[in-house]
mmCIF file of C-alpha atoms in Angstrom:
data_model
loop_
_atom_site.group_PDB
_atom_site.id
_atom_site.type_symbol
_atom_site.label_atom_id
_atom_site.label_comp_id
_atom_site.label_asym_id
_atom_site.label_seq_id
_atom_site.Cartn_x
_atom_site.Cartn_y
_atom_site.Cartn_z
ATOM 1 C CA UNK A 1 17.913 6.233 -5.583
ATOM 2 C CA UNK A 2 16.686 9.828 -5.748
ATOM 3 C CA UNK A 3 13.225 10.898 -6.888
ATOM 4 C CA UNK A 4 14.657 12.317 -10.120
ATOM 5 C CA UNK A 5 16.419 9.018 -10.911
ATOM 6 C CA UNK A 6 13.198 7.112 -10.244
ATOM 7 C CA UNK A 7 11.273 9.451 -12.548
ATOM 8 C CA UNK A 8 13.907 9.002 -15.258
ATOM 9 C CA UNK A 9 13.543 5.227 -14.922
ATOM 10 C CA UNK A 10 9.760 5.559 -15.206
ATOM 11 C CA UNK A 11 10.141 7.726 -18.331
ATOM 12 C CA UNK A 12 12.402 5.123 -19.936
ATOM 13 C CA UNK A 13 9.867 2.386 -19.126
ATOM 14 C CA UNK A 14 7.081 4.423 -20.720
ATOM 15 C CA UNK A 15 9.193 4.987 -23.837
ATOM 16 C CA UNK A 16 9.941 1.266 -24.119
ATOM 17 C CA UNK A 17 6.218 0.408 -23.840
ATOM 18 C CA UNK A 18 6.172 -0.889 -20.259
ATOM 19 C CA UNK A 19 3.297 1.323 -19.158
ATOM 20 C CA UNK A 20 1.880 -1.120 -16.616
ATOM 21 C CA UNK A 21 5.209 -1.266 -14.791
ATOM 22 C CA UNK A 22 5.494 2.520 -14.971
ATOM 23 C CA UNK A 23 2.020 3.022 -13.471
ATOM 24 C CA UNK A 24 2.873 0.590 -10.683
ATOM 25 C CA UNK A 25 6.094 2.481 -9.906
ATOM 26 C CA UNK A 26 4.261 5.813 -9.973
ATOM 27 C CA UNK A 27 1.589 4.560 -7.557
ATOM 28 C CA UNK A 28 4.353 3.426 -5.189
ATOM 29 C CA UNK A 29 6.103 6.781 -5.501
ATOM 30 C CA UNK A 30 2.835 8.559 -4.711
ATOM 31 C CA UNK A 31 2.529 6.498 -1.521
ATOM 32 C CA UNK A 32 6.096 7.475 -0.565
ATOM 33 C CA UNK A 33 5.705 11.150 -1.619
ATOM 34 C CA UNK A 34 1.993 12.008 -1.366
ATOM 35 C CA UNK A 35 2.557 15.775 -1.382
ATOM 36 C CA UNK A 36 4.263 15.693 -4.801
ATOM 37 C CA UNK A 37 1.311 16.554 -7.038
ATOM 38 C CA UNK A 38 3.718 16.311 -9.993
ATOM 39 C CA UNK A 39 3.646 12.513 -9.491
ATOM 40 C CA UNK A 40 -0.147 12.477 -9.375
ATOM 41 C CA UNK A 41 -0.250 14.478 -12.616
ATOM 42 C CA UNK A 42 2.285 12.213 -14.333
ATOM 43 C CA UNK A 43 0.239 9.121 -13.455
ATOM 44 C CA UNK A 44 -2.970 10.842 -14.569
ATOM 45 C CA UNK A 45 -1.309 11.785 -17.854
ATOM 46 C CA UNK A 46 -0.232 8.180 -18.395
ATOM 47 C CA UNK A 47 -3.764 6.928 -17.757
ATOM 48 C CA UNK A 48 -5.184 9.610 -20.040
ATOM 49 C CA UNK A 49 -2.855 8.666 -22.897
ATOM 50 C CA UNK A 50 -3.808 5.007 -22.399
ATOM 51 C CA UNK A 51 -7.519 5.836 -22.615
ATOM 52 C CA UNK A 52 -8.442 5.269 -18.955
ATOM 53 C CA UNK A 53 -10.213 8.568 -18.433
ATOM 54 C CA UNK A 54 -11.787 7.697 -15.082
ATOM 55 C CA UNK A 55 -8.415 6.648 -13.630
ATOM 56 C CA UNK A 56 -6.868 9.825 -15.011
ATOM 57 C CA UNK A 57 -9.602 11.796 -13.241
ATOM 58 C CA UNK A 58 -8.847 9.977 -9.993
ATOM 59 C CA UNK A 59 -5.273 11.232 -10.027
ATOM 60 C CA UNK A 60 -6.159 14.676 -11.398
ATOM 61 C CA UNK A 61 -8.763 15.278 -8.697
ATOM 62 C CA UNK A 62 -6.361 17.402 -6.621
ATOM 63 C CA UNK A 63 -5.145 19.344 -9.659
ATOM 64 C CA UNK A 64 -6.788 22.596 -10.637
ATOM 65 C CA UNK A 65 -8.541 21.968 -13.974
ATOM 66 C CA UNK A 66 -6.534 24.209 -16.293
ATOM 67 C CA UNK A 67 -7.885 22.618 -19.466
ATOM 68 C CA UNK A 68 -11.018 20.791 -20.584
ATOM 69 C CA UNK A 69 -9.498 17.306 -20.621
ATOM 70 C CA UNK A 70 -8.648 17.478 -16.899
ATOM 71 C CA UNK A 71 -12.114 18.776 -16.079
ATOM 72 C CA UNK A 72 -13.741 16.082 -18.257
ATOM 73 C CA UNK A 73 -11.711 13.252 -16.686
ATOM 74 C CA UNK A 74 -12.431 14.431 -13.134
ATOM 75 C CA UNK A 75 -16.152 14.631 -13.963
ATOM 76 C CA UNK A 76 -16.077 11.091 -15.408
ATOM 77 C CA UNK A 77 -14.313 9.810 -12.304
ATOM 78 C CA UNK A 78 -16.676 11.566 -9.899
ATOM 79 C CA UNK A 79 -19.642 10.216 -11.840
ATOM 80 C CA UNK A 80 -18.163 6.669 -11.694
ATOM 81 C CA UNK A 81 -18.201 6.818 -7.882
ATOM 82 C CA UNK A 82 -21.623 8.520 -7.714
ATOM 83 C CA UNK A 83 -20.056 11.797 -6.538
ATOM 84 C CA UNK A 84 -19.341 10.174 -3.179
ATOM 85 C CA UNK A 85 -16.724 12.067 -1.205
ATOM 86 C CA UNK A 86 -16.288 9.033 1.033
ATOM 87 C CA UNK A 87 -15.597 6.724 -1.926
ATOM 88 C CA UNK A 88 -13.159 9.177 -3.495
ATOM 89 C CA UNK A 89 -11.230 9.558 -0.229
ATOM 90 C CA UNK A 90 -11.099 5.768 0.125
ATOM 91 C CA UNK A 91 -9.715 5.379 -3.398
ATOM 92 C CA UNK A 92 -7.158 8.187 -3.521
ATOM 93 C CA UNK A 93 -5.760 7.316 -0.051
ATOM 94 C CA UNK A 94 -4.047 10.647 0.568
ATOM 95 C CA UNK A 95 -1.383 10.061 3.234
ATOM 96 C CA UNK A 96 0.339 13.419 3.010
ATOM 97 C CA UNK A 97 0.191 16.773 4.753
ATOM 98 C CA UNK A 98 -2.707 18.847 3.433
ATOM 99 C CA UNK A 99 -1.012 22.085 4.409
ATOM 100 C CA UNK A 100 1.764 21.411 1.857
ATOM 101 C CA UNK A 101 -0.728 21.214 -1.017
ATOM 102 C CA UNK A 102 -1.958 24.008 -3.253
ATOM 103 C CA UNK A 103 -4.996 26.014 -2.174
ATOM 104 C CA UNK A 104 -7.133 24.250 -4.785
ATOM 105 C CA UNK A 105 -6.088 20.777 -3.539
ATOM 106 C CA UNK A 106 -6.709 21.746 0.092
ATOM 107 C CA UNK A 107 -10.133 23.102 -0.817
ATOM 108 C CA UNK A 108 -10.976 19.955 -2.809
ATOM 109 C CA UNK A 109 -9.919 17.647 0.044
ATOM 110 C CA UNK A 110 -11.990 19.692 2.500
ATOM 111 C CA UNK A 111 -15.010 19.454 0.174
ATOM 112 C CA UNK A 112 -14.583 15.672 -0.102
ATOM 113 C CA UNK A 113 -14.236 15.346 3.675
ATOM 114 C CA UNK A 114 -17.337 17.433 4.363
ATOM 115 C CA UNK A 115 -19.304 15.419 1.775
ATOM 116 C CA UNK A 116 -18.103 12.204 3.393
ATOM 117 C CA UNK A 117 -19.053 13.455 6.866
ATOM 118 C CA UNK A 118 -22.483 14.533 5.608
ATOM 119 C CA UNK A 119 -23.342 11.377 3.643
ATOM 120 C CA UNK A 120 -21.437 8.599 5.433
ATOM 121 C CA UNK A 121 -20.941 10.260 8.834
ATOM 122 C CA UNK A 122 -17.286 9.245 8.644
ATOM 123 C CA UNK A 123 -14.107 10.797 7.278
ATOM 124 C CA UNK A 124 -11.437 8.233 6.367
ATOM 125 C CA UNK A 125 -7.993 9.135 7.703
ATOM 126 C CA UNK A 126 -4.826 7.523 6.419
ATOM 127 C CA UNK A 127 -1.585 7.650 8.367
ATOM 128 C CA UNK A 128 1.663 8.085 6.467
ATOM 129 C CA UNK A 129 3.404 4.833 5.657
ATOM 130 C CA UNK A 130 6.661 4.175 7.408
ATOM 131 C CA UNK A 131 9.293 1.669 6.395
ATOM 132 C CA UNK A 132 9.862 0.427 9.921
ATOM 133 C CA UNK A 133 9.635 -3.303 10.382
ATOM 134 C CA UNK A 134 7.535 -4.503 13.260
ATOM 135 C CA UNK A 135 9.098 -6.722 15.869
ATOM 136 C CA UNK A 136 6.506 -9.465 16.248
ATOM 137 C CA UNK A 137 8.201 -11.207 19.200
ATOM 138 C CA UNK A 138 8.177 -8.243 21.579
ATOM 139 C CA UNK A 139 4.455 -8.305 22.409
ATOM 140 C CA UNK A 140 3.790 -12.030 22.055
ATOM 141 C CA UNK A 141 3.355 -14.127 25.194
ATOM 142 C CA UNK A 142 3.230 -17.877 24.867
ATOM 143 C CA UNK A 143 -0.089 -19.457 25.805
ATOM 144 C CA UNK A 144 -0.332 -22.578 27.932
ATOM 145 C CA UNK A 145 -1.141 -24.699 24.853
ATOM 146 C CA UNK A 146 1.948 -23.400 23.041
ATOM 147 C CA UNK A 147 4.148 -24.154 26.065
ATOM 148 C CA UNK A 148 2.621 -27.622 26.433
ATOM 149 C CA UNK A 149 3.053 -28.327 22.718
ATOM 150 C CA UNK A 150 6.717 -27.359 22.890
ATOM 151 C CA UNK A 151 7.260 -29.509 25.986
ATOM 152 C CA UNK A 152 5.612 -32.555 24.371
ATOM 153 C CA UNK A 153 7.628 -32.091 21.178
ATOM 154 C CA UNK A 154 10.954 -32.008 23.044
ATOM 155 C CA UNK A 155 9.872 -34.906 25.310
ATOM 156 C CA UNK A 156 9.143 -37.064 22.247
ATOM 157 C CA UNK A 157 12.439 -36.007 20.678
ATOM 158 C CA UNK A 158 14.339 -36.890 23.875
ATOM 159 C CA UNK A 159 12.494 -40.247 24.139
ATOM 160 C CA UNK A 160 13.464 -41.155 20.574
ATOM 161 C CA UNK A 161 17.091 -40.312 21.362
ATOM 162 C CA UNK A 162 17.064 -42.422 24.540
ATOM 163 C CA UNK A 163 15.417 -45.370 22.738
ATOM 164 C CA UNK A 164 18.049 -45.223 19.981
ATOM 165 C CA UNK A 165 20.851 -45.344 22.575
ATOM 166 C CA UNK A 166 19.175 -48.264 24.440
ATOM 167 C CA UNK A 167 18.698 -50.108 21.150
ATOM 168 C CA UNK A 168 22.321 -49.542 20.174
ATOM 169 C CA UNK A 169 23.538 -50.803 23.578
ATOM 170 C CA UNK A 170 21.280 -53.879 23.358
ATOM 171 C CA UNK A 171 22.639 -54.788 19.905
ATOM 172 C CA UNK A 172 26.207 -54.453 21.224
ATOM 173 C CA UNK A 173 25.378 -56.798 24.154
ATOM 174 C CA UNK A 174 23.960 -59.442 21.781
ATOM 175 C CA UNK A 175 27.085 -59.340 19.675
ATOM 176 C CA UNK A 176 29.513 -59.729 22.589
#
């Protein structure tokens, strides 16, 4: 499914009143396409229309404030996290390439990172998500306890089988 088809589906969900589902889909799309500020703005707009001004500010933080409502929402959001660059970076979880963003967004991210470095002495970094499944068996070596447990299990299973055969043979001998 293409990005446009996904956005059309989100629009139809919003129109039919399923805003929670639409916000969930938009958050997932942002994780898949972090450089698409259009998605961030769409989610911010949805939060704004629903009355969640701080959440709208969270997703408008990388957007240049072209009107008062964006500026107001970003201020409310920044105030809700005590103007902490570290907290903002932790919450927005930007996994994209900063160089593909607008100059304003790059500048804002740099400001947040410098604030985080200054106040928390740490800049959170988030690696892009990949859809690769991990192969859990490749690095796992069985411990001695696991080997012993497996051996005991199969020994008990074999003993039960042998006892069943002996019992069956004994019953046959009694009959004949």
